[in-house]
Amino acid sequence: TTMAPELLLAESRHLQHLVTAGLVIVNSYFDTASLNASGLATALVGDIVTQVPLPPGSSDLGAAAPFAVLAASTISDAGGSDITGDLGLYPGTSVTGAPTVHGVSHITDSTALAAQTDAMTAYVDLAGRTPTEPVNTALTGTLTAGIYPYDSSVSLTGTVTLSGSATDVFIFQIGSTLTIGSFARVVLSDGSLAENVFWHVGSSATLGSRGFKGTIIALTSITATTGAGVEGRLIALTGAVTLDGNTIVGSGEPSGT
């Protein structure tokens, strides 16, 4: 199978990123027939023999940093969402609805490809971080900076306060789905910043709250229900981002024209 040069480059970069993110691969290569809907290789032929624990710290989103919304298959908006930051889609081509974008829209171009590639790097990076907190810590009360692992699905229905300085990092490693209820709130206190909060989601996320903070990087898709809002980013690596009259304030500076 002959691959387009840009996809071959993405595949090569993705393999390199897996290695630098802490996955050591022996006698392995990407199966080029296994490219998924996002145009990124997802299957390996060979064995991953070890995973090197990574220290706490903010994840480098690279080319994905300016994006408030980034998806793979489609982006749809049923209610006129307002997005501060860039909007990106790769390799899909369908953006439906009429979101207002205070930034640049990159649809199936090289910038969106680079953003998806770097977002996948960040996803692998976040997965490789060594937890600092107990498994399945309740998302309630006040939490301090750290890496919080969850072995399955997570639901946030009340208020959780993330207390830390402007350099403190919060990473939530969620094994399956993430559901944010309509009355849920993520409160930042003592100087903590939304740009340093990462929700690593093993499948899909549903956002129903007006008071959510942080970057969601979901392996599959993200759905924001009517009127939900986020200070951070919505990044779907292989599926869609579905919006409905949402307010999304990105954590990065829009790329400009």
Phi, psi and omega in degrees: 000128179270125181263147173299144183305321183292327178285324176298319177296317180298319180297315180296316179296321182295319176298316178299320182293324177299321180291313183290337179279355175117005177260117181263121188246129182244131178051044184234154174207160179283137172279106186295342177282352186259016177302132181270188187296341181273358182080012180246142180291134181239350182244145177242141170257116186127188186241137168274115190266339179200155175235123183273121179300139179253147183283164174299154179154160181292143179274137179276112181276351177056232183292346179278347187302320182287351188272130171273329177225128179218125183225170181254312188265303180213161167232125179231147180221116183269352189218023177072059181290156179244118188239120174258108187132176181282157175240132183222149178215128175200131005265004179298165182235355189261113170241114182249156186088188185222065177293144173273122185246114175268072186171209182241138175265125179243105184248112176054044176240181185293331178292317178294322176299313180297321179296316179296320179297315180289329176294321176296322176301314180297321180299313179295319178302309182297323179294332184273356181289140179283123181301144176249352183237164180298153177296139175061040173300134182297134177274076181202163180069214182247129177245143175261172184302143179166184180245115189251113181267144176226129188276354180209215182285153180229136174236133175248118183243341181241216182250133172236133180254129179255110187254123179181178180276180181291348179251357180286145185241137177240123179235125178247112182264100188256122188293328184226242186272157173237125178237122179252112184290166185293336180256010181281150176217141169248116184254133176259131182224160176062025176100356180296150187239145179299329182293345180253017179245124184233129177248102181269112190247124185289341176223262184235161181234144174236125185247118182240003188254153173272354188238041183267146180229141173116171179267122172265121171245104183254137180298325184252267189229167176225131176240124174255120183283174188307122174081359181294153181223155181212139166256103186155226182216152172242111183236117177249122190277328183232353184233212188256158163248122182247124184242160178204083178065045186258156174248117183236117179251108184293154180275344181253164176285132174304150186289338184080180183267000000 
